[in-house]
Amino acid sequence: MLKVGILGGGQLGRMLLQAAANYPVETFVMENDPSCPAAHLCHHFTVGDIRNFDDVYRFGKGLDALTIEIESVNEDALEKLEQEGVKVYPRPSALRTIKNKILQKEFYKQSQIPTAEFIITNNLEDLHKQEAFLPAVHKIGMGGYDGRGVQVIRSKNDLGKGFDAPGVLEKMVSIHQEIAQIVAINEKGATALYPPVEMIFDPDLNLLDYQISPAGLPDRILWKIEAIALAVVKGLNSPGIFAVELFVDKQGEVLVNETAPRVHNSGHHTIEANYSSQFDMLLRIMLNYPLGNTEHILPASIVNLLGAEGYSGTAHYEGLEEVLQMDNVFVHIYGKKETKPGRKMGHITIVSKDKQDLTYKAHRIKNILKVRS
Ligand code: ADP
């Protein structure tokens, strides 16, 4: 039986292990918190720091394949493991390009992949010289995550809000739609694309409101998205699962925002809504099986269940019974003991032939279901 390891034990690892339960595979997880969401679903759990060379190297040695849950892993250790014959998804070289937003943007530019125009800034002093480039968005090179590490700089009065660290200043895009395109690619270079997902943001809170898949797109835009996402993945030269996040601007241009080299929040609906989920697909790739079928069985939407503002401590779920009474609704609670404002505690998938039903239920669930302490 092949031995597969996951670096990080959060919800992505948990859902990957749920899919792994169907295959002949022995699973290993490393994470510093022994009560993390994935800990009790794997065959072997190791306490360790995914950013530490020795911890990652020791964990990976002797495994057949390794994957990641989060980009902030020690890629030097992954590189050494790769040299010693462990298959790493994504390849450490692709991870290195993506992990640093400066290298990521330069990769798009060199590969002629459309992306918002940008300037590299080394510090705040540098940023202050770029008044003529505004309005723009400043992004920290390393360590940004879930919106931290991104700052909108509309005018020169906002320049002080930028990062005093190496980063990129990107032209502000007039966004019409935000799309995520998940692509699977195996060792032989064969690819499969999932139907694109539209991410709908709450204009007041600037938070992801819900997602809907397949996104409502004219064919011309869909083809651009598919071609661009394929170019990104081919250019990264690595097997695995990739989530390419794109903007469709008000002129109908398609620009790459960023890429995640792993299973992604925008693909959770594929568990119920598509023949092969993103988790099933990654296992097929790691275990050297044929790629699965990415087609959707039914359209779907996802609502993320975030810790409510003002509540920290042991998580308590309000409204679950009412949500579970609804048809075609699937609840995923990640099993995190402690809630914090904005923490990802679970998600709800809704499937339906009827798009109105998807948005209606998404809004209703957002109102009913709360995570408090
Ligand atoms: P993170 O990796 O933290 O999610 P992103 O790079 O995806 O950061 O940016 C977060 C959000 O900021 C995006 O979803 C988008 O709404 C907005 N954003 C990012 N870049 C731009 C841009 N160049 N123009 C306009 N809005 C942007």
mmCIF file of C-alpha atoms and ligand atoms in Angstrom:
data_model
loop_
_atom_site.group_PDB
_atom_site.id
_atom_site.type_symbol
_atom_site.label_atom_id
_atom_site.label_comp_id
_atom_site.label_asym_id
_atom_site.label_seq_id
_atom_site.Cartn_x
_atom_site.Cartn_y
_atom_site.Cartn_z
ATOM 1 C CA MET A 1 0.000 0.000 0.000
ATOM 2 C CA LEU A 2 1.346 3.462 -0.857
ATOM 3 C CA LYS A 3 2.158 5.788 2.018
ATOM 4 C CA VAL A 4 0.824 9.325 1.540
ATOM 5 C CA GLY A 5 1.579 12.255 3.853
ATOM 6 C CA ILE A 6 -0.185 15.587 4.328
ATOM 7 C CA LEU A 7 1.602 18.615 5.765
ATOM 8 C CA GLY A 8 -0.989 20.444 7.839
ATOM 9 C CA GLY A 9 -4.024 18.979 9.567
ATOM 10 C CA GLY A 10 -6.814 21.485 8.962
ATOM 11 C CA GLN A 11 -10.068 21.068 7.062
ATOM 12 C CA LEU A 12 -8.373 20.478 3.705
ATOM 13 C CA GLY A 13 -6.432 17.567 5.162
ATOM 14 C CA ARG A 14 -9.579 16.303 6.834
ATOM 15 C CA MET A 15 -11.547 16.226 3.577
ATOM 16 C CA LEU A 16 -8.624 14.668 1.726
ATOM 17 C CA LEU A 17 -8.558 11.892 4.328
ATOM 18 C CA GLN A 18 -12.303 11.385 3.978
ATOM 19 C CA ALA A 19 -11.686 10.696 0.285
ATOM 20 C CA ALA A 20 -8.598 8.586 1.051
ATOM 21 C CA ALA A 21 -10.737 6.219 3.106
ATOM 22 C CA ASN A 22 -11.992 4.782 -0.204
ATOM 23 C CA TYR A 23 -8.554 3.839 -1.559
ATOM 24 C CA PRO A 24 -5.820 1.379 -0.653
ATOM 25 C CA VAL A 25 -3.519 3.930 0.957
ATOM 26 C CA GLU A 26 -1.828 4.472 4.320
ATOM 27 C CA THR A 27 -2.164 8.074 5.473
ATOM 28 C CA PHE A 28 0.159 10.276 7.547
ATOM 29 C CA VAL A 29 -0.434 13.816 8.842
ATOM 30 C CA MET A 30 1.940 16.267 10.494
ATOM 31 C CA GLU A 31 0.761 19.363 12.328
ATOM 32 C CA ASN A 32 1.655 21.067 15.622
ATOM 33 C CA ASP A 33 -1.825 20.775 17.126
ATOM 34 C CA PRO A 34 -2.700 17.157 18.017
ATOM 35 C CA SER A 35 -6.407 18.035 18.232
ATOM 36 C CA CYS A 36 -6.509 19.509 14.688
ATOM 37 C CA PRO A 37 -9.381 18.567 12.288
ATOM 38 C CA ALA A 38 -7.389 15.865 10.446
ATOM 39 C CA ALA A 39 -5.668 14.213 13.422
ATOM 40 C CA HIS A 40 -8.096 11.380 14.118
ATOM 41 C CA LEU A 41 -8.838 10.526 10.477
ATOM 42 C CA CYS A 42 -5.311 9.498 9.440
ATOM 43 C CA HIS A 43 -3.505 6.243 10.185
ATOM 44 C CA HIS A 44 -0.455 8.002 11.645
ATOM 45 C CA PHE A 45 -0.307 11.437 13.233
ATOM 46 C CA THR A 46 2.961 13.263 13.965
ATOM 47 C CA VAL A 47 3.259 16.413 16.048
ATOM 48 C CA GLY A 48 5.617 18.774 14.233
ATOM 49 C CA ASP A 49 6.167 22.187 12.706
ATOM 50 C CA ILE A 50 5.540 22.281 8.952
ATOM 51 C CA ARG A 51 7.891 25.296 8.676
ATOM 52 C CA ASN A 52 10.792 23.439 10.287
ATOM 53 C CA PHE A 53 13.300 21.676 7.987
ATOM 54 C CA ASP A 54 14.048 18.735 10.295
ATOM 55 C CA ASP A 55 10.411 18.109 11.174
ATOM 56 C CA VAL A 56 9.317 18.077 7.523
ATOM 57 C CA TYR A 57 12.289 16.005 6.372
ATOM 58 C CA ARG A 58 11.877 13.392 9.113
ATOM 59 C CA PHE A 59 8.123 13.172 8.439
ATOM 60 C CA GLY A 60 8.508 12.816 4.677
ATOM 61 C CA LYS A 61 11.405 10.354 4.639
ATOM 62 C CA GLY A 62 10.094 6.904 3.758
ATOM 63 C CA LEU A 63 6.769 8.121 2.365
ATOM 64 C CA ASP A 64 5.841 7.536 -1.273
ATOM 65 C CA ALA A 65 4.022 10.840 -1.795
ATOM 66 C CA LEU A 66 3.511 14.087 0.077
ATOM 67 C CA THR A 67 1.090 16.963 -0.310
ATOM 68 C CA ILE A 68 0.422 20.257 1.439
ATOM 69 C CA GLU A 69 -2.537 21.997 2.956
ATOM 70 C CA ILE A 70 -0.993 25.414 3.108
ATOM 71 C CA GLU A 71 1.850 27.142 1.269
ATOM 72 C CA SER A 72 3.893 28.057 4.356
ATOM 73 C CA VAL A 73 5.724 24.721 4.502
ATOM 74 C CA ASN A 74 9.490 24.291 4.524
ATOM 75 C CA GLU A 75 10.244 23.908 0.822
ATOM 76 C CA ASP A 76 13.964 23.185 1.335
ATOM 77 C CA ALA A 77 13.009 19.978 3.105
ATOM 78 C CA LEU A 78 10.519 19.166 0.333
ATOM 79 C CA GLU A 79 13.229 19.708 -2.272
ATOM 80 C CA LYS A 80 15.581 17.305 -0.487
ATOM 81 C CA LEU A 81 12.806 14.731 -0.162
ATOM 82 C CA GLU A 82 12.018 15.107 -3.865
ATOM 83 C CA GLN A 83 15.688 14.524 -4.730
ATOM 84 C CA GLU A 84 15.578 11.384 -2.617
ATOM 85 C CA GLY A 85 12.592 10.014 -4.547
ATOM 86 C CA VAL A 86 9.530 11.146 -2.594
ATOM 87 C CA LYS A 87 6.842 12.449 -4.966
ATOM 88 C CA VAL A 88 5.756 15.897 -3.837
ATOM 89 C CA TYR A 89 2.459 17.510 -4.961
ATOM 90 C CA PRO A 90 2.947 20.306 -5.927
ATOM 91 C CA ARG A 91 6.625 20.050 -6.906
ATOM 92 C CA PRO A 92 8.763 22.235 -4.611
ATOM 93 C CA SER A 93 9.820 24.354 -7.612
ATOM 94 C CA ALA A 94 6.159 25.270 -8.292
ATOM 95 C CA LEU A 95 5.568 25.917 -4.611
ATOM 96 C CA ARG A 96 8.570 28.278 -4.522
ATOM 97 C CA THR A 97 7.184 30.308 -7.442
ATOM 98 C CA ILE A 98 3.744 30.583 -5.922
ATOM 99 C CA LYS A 99 4.685 31.130 -2.290
ATOM 100 C CA ASN A 100 6.244 34.513 -2.983
ATOM 101 C CA LYS A 101 3.778 36.901 -4.671
ATOM 102 C CA ILE A 102 6.706 38.718 -6.353
ATOM 103 C CA LEU A 103 7.955 35.515 -8.009
ATOM 104 C CA GLN A 104 4.384 34.502 -8.790
ATOM 105 C CA LYS A 105 3.648 37.770 -10.618
ATOM 106 C CA GLU A 106 6.990 37.593 -12.457
ATOM 107 C CA PHE A 107 6.142 34.059 -13.554
ATOM 108 C CA TYR A 108 2.845 35.287 -15.081
ATOM 109 C CA LYS A 109 4.632 38.105 -16.853
ATOM 110 C CA GLN A 110 7.390 35.863 -18.245
ATOM 111 C CA SER A 111 4.845 33.265 -19.349
ATOM 112 C CA GLN A 112 2.695 35.954 -21.010
ATOM 113 C CA ILE A 113 -0.231 35.106 -18.781
ATOM 114 C CA PRO A 114 -2.574 38.094 -18.445
ATOM 115 C CA THR A 115 -2.445 39.607 -14.959
ATOM 116 C CA ALA A 116 -2.854 43.121 -13.528
ATOM 117 C CA GLU A 117 0.132 45.369 -14.285
ATOM 118 C CA PHE A 118 2.473 45.613 -11.286
ATOM 119 C CA ILE A 119 5.541 47.189 -9.738
ATOM 120 C CA ILE A 120 7.813 45.480 -7.219
ATOM 121 C CA THR A 121 8.327 47.466 -4.002
ATOM 122 C CA ASN A 122 10.970 46.671 -1.389
ATOM 123 C CA ASN A 123 9.655 48.767 1.485
ATOM 124 C CA LEU A 124 7.316 51.634 2.403
ATOM 125 C CA GLU A 125 9.780 54.237 1.142
ATOM 126 C CA ASP A 126 9.648 52.596 -2.276
ATOM 127 C CA LEU A 127 5.863 52.501 -2.154
ATOM 128 C CA HIS A 128 5.664 56.229 -1.409
ATOM 129 C CA LYS A 129 7.324 56.932 -4.784
ATOM 130 C CA GLN A 130 4.474 55.248 -6.689
ATOM 131 C CA GLU A 131 1.762 57.886 -6.451
ATOM 132 C CA ALA A 132 1.386 57.963 -10.238
ATOM 133 C CA PHE A 133 0.526 54.235 -10.290
ATOM 134 C CA LEU A 134 -2.571 54.636 -8.059
ATOM 135 C CA PRO A 135 -5.292 53.450 -7.533
ATOM 136 C CA ALA A 136 -3.656 50.121 -6.792
ATOM 137 C CA VAL A 137 -3.528 47.153 -4.418
ATOM 138 C CA HIS A 138 -0.434 46.469 -2.327
ATOM 139 C CA LYS A 139 0.348 42.811 -1.593
ATOM 140 C CA ILE A 140 3.026 41.520 0.716
ATOM 141 C CA GLY A 141 5.470 39.106 -0.967
ATOM 142 C CA MET A 142 5.603 36.399 1.686
ATOM 143 C CA GLY A 143 3.167 35.290 4.364
ATOM 144 C CA GLY A 144 -0.102 36.919 3.225
ATOM 145 C CA TYR A 145 -3.192 34.764 3.757
ATOM 146 C CA ASP A 146 -6.998 35.182 3.645
ATOM 147 C CA GLY A 147 -6.889 38.897 2.844
ATOM 148 C CA ARG A 148 -4.200 39.728 5.430
ATOM 149 C CA GLY A 149 -1.307 40.922 3.366
ATOM 150 C CA VAL A 150 -3.516 42.802 0.871
ATOM 151 C CA GLN A 151 -4.117 46.543 1.197
ATOM 152 C CA VAL A 152 -6.112 48.788 -1.148
ATOM 153 C CA ILE A 153 -4.244 52.024 -1.921
ATOM 154 C CA ARG A 154 -6.705 54.350 -3.653
ATOM 155 C CA SER A 155 -4.877 57.642 -3.286
ATOM 156 C CA LYS A 156 -1.665 59.023 -1.871
ATOM 157 C CA ASN A 157 -3.299 59.350 1.591
ATOM 158 C CA ASP A 158 -3.508 55.532 1.728
ATOM 159 C CA LEU A 159 0.182 54.963 0.942
ATOM 160 C CA GLY A 160 1.011 54.635 4.649
ATOM 161 C CA LYS A 161 -1.292 51.570 4.847
ATOM 162 C CA GLY A 162 1.084 49.560 2.632
ATOM 163 C CA PHE A 163 3.613 46.972 3.785
ATOM 164 C CA ASP A 164 7.127 47.843 4.881
ATOM 165 C CA ALA A 165 8.421 44.623 3.334
ATOM 166 C CA PRO A 166 9.046 43.332 -0.206
ATOM 167 C CA GLY A 167 5.780 43.168 -2.118
ATOM 168 C CA VAL A 168 3.944 43.993 -5.335
ATOM 169 C CA LEU A 169 1.833 47.021 -6.126
ATOM 170 C CA GLU A 170 -0.858 45.959 -8.582
ATOM 171 C CA LYS A 171 -3.082 48.202 -10.685
ATOM 172 C CA MET A 172 -6.617 48.250 -9.335
ATOM 173 C CA VAL A 173 -8.813 46.096 -11.569
ATOM 174 C CA SER A 174 -12.444 47.140 -12.113
ATOM 175 C CA ILE A 175 -13.798 43.724 -11.224
ATOM 176 C CA HIS A 176 -16.960 42.401 -12.815
ATOM 177 C CA GLN A 177 -16.643 38.820 -11.533
ATOM 178 C CA GLU A 178 -14.187 36.834 -9.406
ATOM 179 C CA ILE A 179 -13.734 33.300 -10.667
ATOM 180 C CA ALA A 180 -11.843 30.258 -9.419
ATOM 181 C CA GLN A 181 -10.818 27.623 -11.934
ATOM 182 C CA ILE A 182 -9.605 24.347 -10.454
ATOM 183 C CA VAL A 183 -7.316 22.289 -12.686
ATOM 184 C CA ALA A 184 -6.021 18.760 -12.137
ATOM 185 C CA ILE A 185 -2.816 17.620 -13.820
ATOM 186 C CA ASN A 186 -1.193 14.211 -13.510
ATOM 187 C CA GLU A 187 2.393 12.936 -13.883
ATOM 188 C CA LYS A 188 1.932 12.460 -17.645
ATOM 189 C CA GLY A 189 0.694 16.032 -18.081
ATOM 190 C CA ALA A 190 -2.925 15.047 -18.729
ATOM 191 C CA THR A 191 -5.290 17.733 -17.441
ATOM 192 C CA ALA A 192 -8.906 18.027 -16.327
ATOM 193 C CA LEU A 193 -10.771 21.251 -15.602
ATOM 194 C CA TYR A 194 -13.629 21.656 -13.157
ATOM 195 C CA PRO A 195 -16.512 23.940 -14.086
ATOM 196 C CA PRO A 196 -15.469 27.437 -12.914
ATOM 197 C CA VAL A 197 -16.780 28.831 -9.652
ATOM 198 C CA GLU A 198 -17.990 32.385 -9.116
ATOM 199 C CA MET A 199 -17.096 33.923 -5.762
ATOM 200 C CA ILE A 200 -19.647 36.468 -4.637
ATOM 201 C CA PHE A 201 -18.442 39.060 -2.142
ATOM 202 C CA ASP A 202 -20.398 41.012 0.409
ATOM 203 C CA PRO A 203 -19.853 44.629 -0.707
ATOM 204 C CA ASP A 204 -20.217 46.001 2.842
ATOM 205 C CA LEU A 205 -18.035 43.522 4.685
ATOM 206 C CA ASN A 206 -15.622 42.843 1.778
ATOM 207 C CA LEU A 207 -15.909 39.171 2.765
ATOM 208 C CA LEU A 208 -16.711 36.202 0.583
ATOM 209 C CA ASP A 209 -20.473 35.851 0.807
ATOM 210 C CA TYR A 210 -21.023 32.593 -1.040
ATOM 211 C CA GLN A 211 -19.798 30.712 -4.125
ATOM 212 C CA ILE A 212 -21.735 29.324 -7.031
ATOM 213 C CA SER A 213 -20.745 26.707 -9.589
ATOM 214 C CA PRO A 214 -20.838 26.584 -12.548
ATOM 215 C CA ALA A 215 -20.315 30.352 -12.782
ATOM 216 C CA GLY A 216 -22.653 32.206 -15.160
ATOM 217 C CA LEU A 217 -20.256 33.064 -18.000
ATOM 218 C CA PRO A 218 -20.584 33.664 -21.731
ATOM 219 C CA ASP A 219 -18.702 31.006 -23.749
ATOM 220 C CA ARG A 220 -16.145 33.551 -24.954
ATOM 221 C CA ILE A 221 -15.124 34.341 -21.350
ATOM 222 C CA LEU A 222 -15.263 30.695 -20.284
ATOM 223 C CA TRP A 223 -12.839 29.709 -23.065
ATOM 224 C CA LYS A 224 -10.445 32.485 -22.061
ATOM 225 C CA ILE A 225 -10.562 31.355 -18.442
ATOM 226 C CA GLU A 226 -9.882 27.749 -19.380
ATOM 227 C CA ALA A 227 -7.029 28.623 -21.719
ATOM 228 C CA ILE A 228 -5.392 30.947 -19.196
ATOM 229 C CA ALA A 229 -5.751 28.516 -16.285
ATOM 230 C CA LEU A 230 -4.240 25.732 -18.402
ATOM 231 C CA ALA A 231 -1.330 27.979 -19.356
ATOM 232 C CA VAL A 232 -0.699 28.729 -15.670
ATOM 233 C CA VAL A 233 -0.704 25.067 -14.705
ATOM 234 C CA LYS A 234 1.425 23.929 -17.662
ATOM 235 C CA GLY A 235 3.880 26.731 -16.909
ATOM 236 C CA LEU A 236 4.260 25.621 -13.295
ATOM 237 C CA ASN A 237 5.388 22.232 -14.564
ATOM 238 C CA SER A 238 4.048 20.170 -11.680
ATOM 239 C CA PRO A 239 1.400 17.521 -11.205
ATOM 240 C CA GLY A 240 -1.297 18.154 -8.619
ATOM 241 C CA ILE A 241 -4.418 20.215 -8.079
ATOM 242 C CA PHE A 242 -4.284 23.956 -8.724
ATOM 243 C CA ALA A 243 -6.882 26.634 -8.034
ATOM 244 C CA VAL A 244 -6.386 29.585 -10.364
ATOM 245 C CA GLU A 245 -8.215 32.681 -9.140
ATOM 246 C CA LEU A 246 -9.111 35.128 -11.892
ATOM 247 C CA PHE A 247 -10.810 38.458 -12.387
ATOM 248 C CA VAL A 248 -13.186 39.174 -15.256
ATOM 249 C CA ASP A 249 -13.051 42.958 -15.578
ATOM 250 C CA LYS A 250 -15.766 45.300 -16.774
ATOM 251 C CA GLN A 251 -14.360 45.168 -20.337
ATOM 252 C CA GLY A 252 -14.518 41.356 -20.434
ATOM 253 C CA GLU A 253 -10.760 40.907 -20.043
ATOM 254 C CA VAL A 254 -9.613 37.949 -17.976
ATOM 255 C CA LEU A 255 -6.685 38.448 -15.579
ATOM 256 C CA VAL A 256 -5.071 35.986 -13.201
ATOM 257 C CA ASN A 257 -5.194 37.152 -9.591
ATOM 258 C CA GLU A 258 -3.330 34.317 -7.902
ATOM 259 C CA THR A 259 -2.916 30.559 -7.885
ATOM 260 C CA ALA A 260 -3.063 28.061 -5.034
ATOM 261 C CA PRO A 261 -1.044 24.856 -5.681
ATOM 262 C CA ARG A 262 -3.388 22.616 -3.703
ATOM 263 C CA VAL A 263 -6.978 21.715 -2.972
ATOM 264 C CA HIS A 264 -8.892 24.915 -2.322
ATOM 265 C CA ASN A 265 -11.845 26.383 -0.495
ATOM 266 C CA SER A 266 -13.509 27.203 -3.822
ATOM 267 C CA GLY A 267 -13.725 23.480 -4.644
ATOM 268 C CA HIS A 268 -15.469 22.035 -1.617
ATOM 269 C CA HIS A 269 -18.799 21.671 -3.433
ATOM 270 C CA THR A 270 -17.148 19.096 -5.740
ATOM 271 C CA ILE A 271 -17.570 16.543 -2.911
ATOM 272 C CA GLU A 272 -21.308 16.344 -3.568
ATOM 273 C CA ALA A 273 -21.790 18.203 -6.835
ATOM 274 C CA ASN A 274 -19.195 16.641 -9.191
ATOM 275 C CA TYR A 275 -18.428 13.031 -10.152
ATOM 276 C CA SER A 276 -14.856 13.214 -8.873
ATOM 277 C CA SER A 277 -14.220 15.738 -6.090
ATOM 278 C CA GLN A 278 -11.028 17.782 -5.910
ATOM 279 C CA PHE A 279 -9.956 15.535 -3.008
ATOM 280 C CA ASP A 280 -10.716 12.321 -4.880
ATOM 281 C CA MET A 281 -8.822 13.772 -7.849
ATOM 282 C CA LEU A 282 -5.692 14.611 -5.854
ATOM 283 C CA LEU A 283 -5.623 11.062 -4.485
ATOM 284 C CA ARG A 284 -6.005 9.629 -7.986
ATOM 285 C CA ILE A 285 -3.011 11.747 -9.044
ATOM 286 C CA MET A 286 -0.891 10.799 -6.026
ATOM 287 C CA LEU A 287 -1.756 7.106 -6.292
ATOM 288 C CA ASN A 288 -1.196 7.057 -10.068
ATOM 289 C CA TYR A 289 -4.755 6.220 -11.036
ATOM 290 C CA PRO A 290 -6.600 7.686 -14.042
ATOM 291 C CA LEU A 291 -7.953 11.223 -13.633
ATOM 292 C CA GLY A 292 -11.587 11.395 -12.523
ATOM 293 C CA ASN A 293 -14.568 13.030 -14.207
ATOM 294 C CA THR A 294 -14.798 16.733 -13.288
ATOM 295 C CA GLU A 295 -18.286 17.293 -14.720
ATOM 296 C CA HIS A 296 -20.957 18.511 -12.371
ATOM 297 C CA ILE A 297 -23.873 16.308 -11.436
ATOM 298 C CA LEU A 298 -25.854 19.341 -10.237
ATOM 299 C CA PRO A 299 -25.061 23.062 -9.865
ATOM 300 C CA ALA A 300 -24.014 23.964 -6.336
ATOM 301 C CA SER A 301 -23.340 26.813 -3.970
ATOM 302 C CA ILE A 302 -21.186 26.936 -0.847
ATOM 303 C CA VAL A 303 -21.630 29.020 2.258
ATOM 304 C CA ASN A 304 -18.597 29.234 4.527
ATOM 305 C CA LEU A 305 -19.367 28.919 8.202
ATOM 306 C CA LEU A 306 -17.186 31.463 9.995
ATOM 307 C CA GLY A 307 -16.840 32.092 13.725
ATOM 308 C CA ALA A 308 -19.260 34.914 14.683
ATOM 309 C CA GLU A 309 -17.893 38.339 15.660
ATOM 310 C CA GLY A 310 -17.567 38.815 19.382
ATOM 311 C CA TYR A 311 -17.344 35.121 20.317
ATOM 312 C CA SER A 312 -14.192 33.223 21.246
ATOM 313 C CA GLY A 313 -13.978 29.861 23.020
ATOM 314 C CA THR A 314 -15.571 26.410 22.779
ATOM 315 C CA ALA A 315 -17.600 26.310 19.572
ATOM 316 C CA HIS A 316 -21.341 25.994 19.712
ATOM 317 C CA TYR A 317 -23.437 25.633 16.526
ATOM 318 C CA GLU A 318 -26.799 27.406 16.408
ATOM 319 C CA GLY A 319 -29.398 26.625 13.756
ATOM 320 C CA LEU A 320 -28.022 23.264 12.610
ATOM 321 C CA GLU A 321 -31.377 21.491 13.021
ATOM 322 C CA GLU A 322 -33.149 24.034 10.874
ATOM 323 C CA VAL A 323 -30.487 23.826 8.171
ATOM 324 C CA LEU A 324 -30.582 20.034 8.204
ATOM 325 C CA GLN A 325 -34.325 20.152 7.542
ATOM 326 C CA MET A 326 -33.638 21.805 4.189
ATOM 327 C CA ASP A 327 -33.497 19.602 1.068
ATOM 328 C CA ASN A 328 -30.255 19.079 -0.874
ATOM 329 C CA VAL A 329 -28.111 20.691 1.794
ATOM 330 C CA PHE A 330 -24.884 19.093 3.079
ATOM 331 C CA VAL A 331 -23.282 20.168 6.327
ATOM 332 C CA HIS A 332 -19.513 19.996 6.866
ATOM 333 C CA ILE A 333 -18.351 20.887 10.373
ATOM 334 C CA TYR A 334 -14.559 20.815 10.600
ATOM 335 C CA GLY A 335 -14.311 19.715 14.222
ATOM 336 C CA LYS A 336 -12.338 22.708 15.530
ATOM 337 C CA LYS A 337 -12.890 22.932 19.280
ATOM 338 C CA GLU A 338 -12.364 26.665 19.585
ATOM 339 C CA THR A 339 -14.159 29.364 17.621
ATOM 340 C CA LYS A 340 -12.740 32.852 16.935
ATOM 341 C CA PRO A 341 -14.238 35.723 14.923
ATOM 342 C CA GLY A 342 -13.836 34.918 11.224
ATOM 343 C CA ARG A 343 -12.306 31.447 11.767
ATOM 344 C CA LYS A 344 -13.347 28.899 9.118
ATOM 345 C CA MET A 345 -15.392 26.424 11.174
ATOM 346 C CA GLY A 346 -17.244 24.581 8.424
ATOM 347 C CA HIS A 347 -19.105 24.964 5.152
ATOM 348 C CA ILE A 348 -22.511 24.107 3.770
ATOM 349 C CA THR A 349 -23.016 22.851 0.231
ATOM 350 C CA ILE A 350 -26.340 23.294 -1.502
ATOM 351 C CA VAL A 351 -27.089 21.441 -4.741
ATOM 352 C CA SER A 352 -29.998 22.205 -7.027
ATOM 353 C CA LYS A 353 -30.980 22.372 -10.693
ATOM 354 C CA ASP A 354 -32.410 25.791 -9.980
ATOM 355 C CA LYS A 355 -29.962 28.689 -9.514
ATOM 356 C CA GLN A 356 -32.540 30.732 -7.624
ATOM 357 C CA ASP A 357 -32.914 27.916 -5.133
ATOM 358 C CA LEU A 358 -29.113 27.962 -4.641
ATOM 359 C CA THR A 359 -28.911 31.667 -3.874
ATOM 360 C CA TYR A 360 -32.092 31.688 -1.795
ATOM 361 C CA LYS A 361 -30.861 28.846 0.396
ATOM 362 C CA ALA A 362 -27.343 30.301 0.621
ATOM 363 C CA HIS A 363 -28.760 33.538 2.050
ATOM 364 C CA ARG A 364 -31.131 31.708 4.361
ATOM 365 C CA ILE A 365 -28.371 29.513 5.740
ATOM 366 C CA LYS A 366 -26.196 32.570 6.365
ATOM 367 C CA ASN A 367 -28.966 34.018 8.494
ATOM 368 C CA ILE A 368 -29.833 30.845 10.390
ATOM 369 C CA LEU A 369 -26.510 29.180 11.108
ATOM 370 C CA LYS A 370 -24.122 30.784 13.630
ATOM 371 C CA VAL A 371 -20.983 29.621 15.410
ATOM 372 C CA ARG A 372 -20.788 31.156 18.867
ATOM 373 C CA SER A 373 -19.132 30.201 22.126
HETATM 374 P P1 ADP B 1 -5.530 36.561 -0.516
HETATM 375 O O1 ADP B 1 -4.458 35.683 -1.037
HETATM 376 O O2 ADP B 1 -5.235 37.088 0.834
HETATM 377 O O3 ADP B 1 -6.907 35.998 -0.678
HETATM 378 P P2 ADP B 1 -5.920 38.160 -2.941
HETATM 379 O O4 ADP B 1 -4.734 38.486 -3.739
HETATM 380 O O5 ADP B 1 -6.820 37.083 -3.447
HETATM 381 O O6 ADP B 1 -5.456 37.875 -1.442
HETATM 382 O O7 ADP B 1 -6.788 39.473 -2.728
HETATM 383 C C1 ADP B 1 -7.935 39.492 -1.907
HETATM 384 C C2 ADP B 1 -9.048 40.269 -2.590
HETATM 385 O O8 ADP B 1 -8.632 41.603 -2.872
HETATM 386 C C3 ADP B 1 -9.446 39.691 -3.942
HETATM 387 O O9 ADP B 1 -10.354 38.629 -3.809
HETATM 388 C C4 ADP B 1 -10.024 40.910 -4.634
HETATM 389 O O10 ADP B 1 -11.364 41.113 -4.251
HETATM 390 C C5 ADP B 1 -9.178 42.056 -4.116
HETATM 391 N N1 ADP B 1 -8.078 42.347 -5.072
HETATM 392 C C6 ADP B 1 -6.881 41.722 -5.147
HETATM 393 N N2 ADP B 1 -6.112 42.222 -6.145
HETATM 394 C C7 ADP B 1 -6.851 43.200 -6.734
HETATM 395 C C8 ADP B 1 -6.632 44.108 -7.830
HETATM 396 N N3 ADP B 1 -5.483 44.136 -8.509
HETATM 397 N N4 ADP B 1 -7.627 44.969 -8.138
HETATM 398 C C9 ADP B 1 -8.799 44.981 -7.449
HETATM 399 N N5 ADP B 1 -9.058 44.166 -6.417
HETATM 400 C C10 ADP B 1 -8.119 43.283 -6.050
#
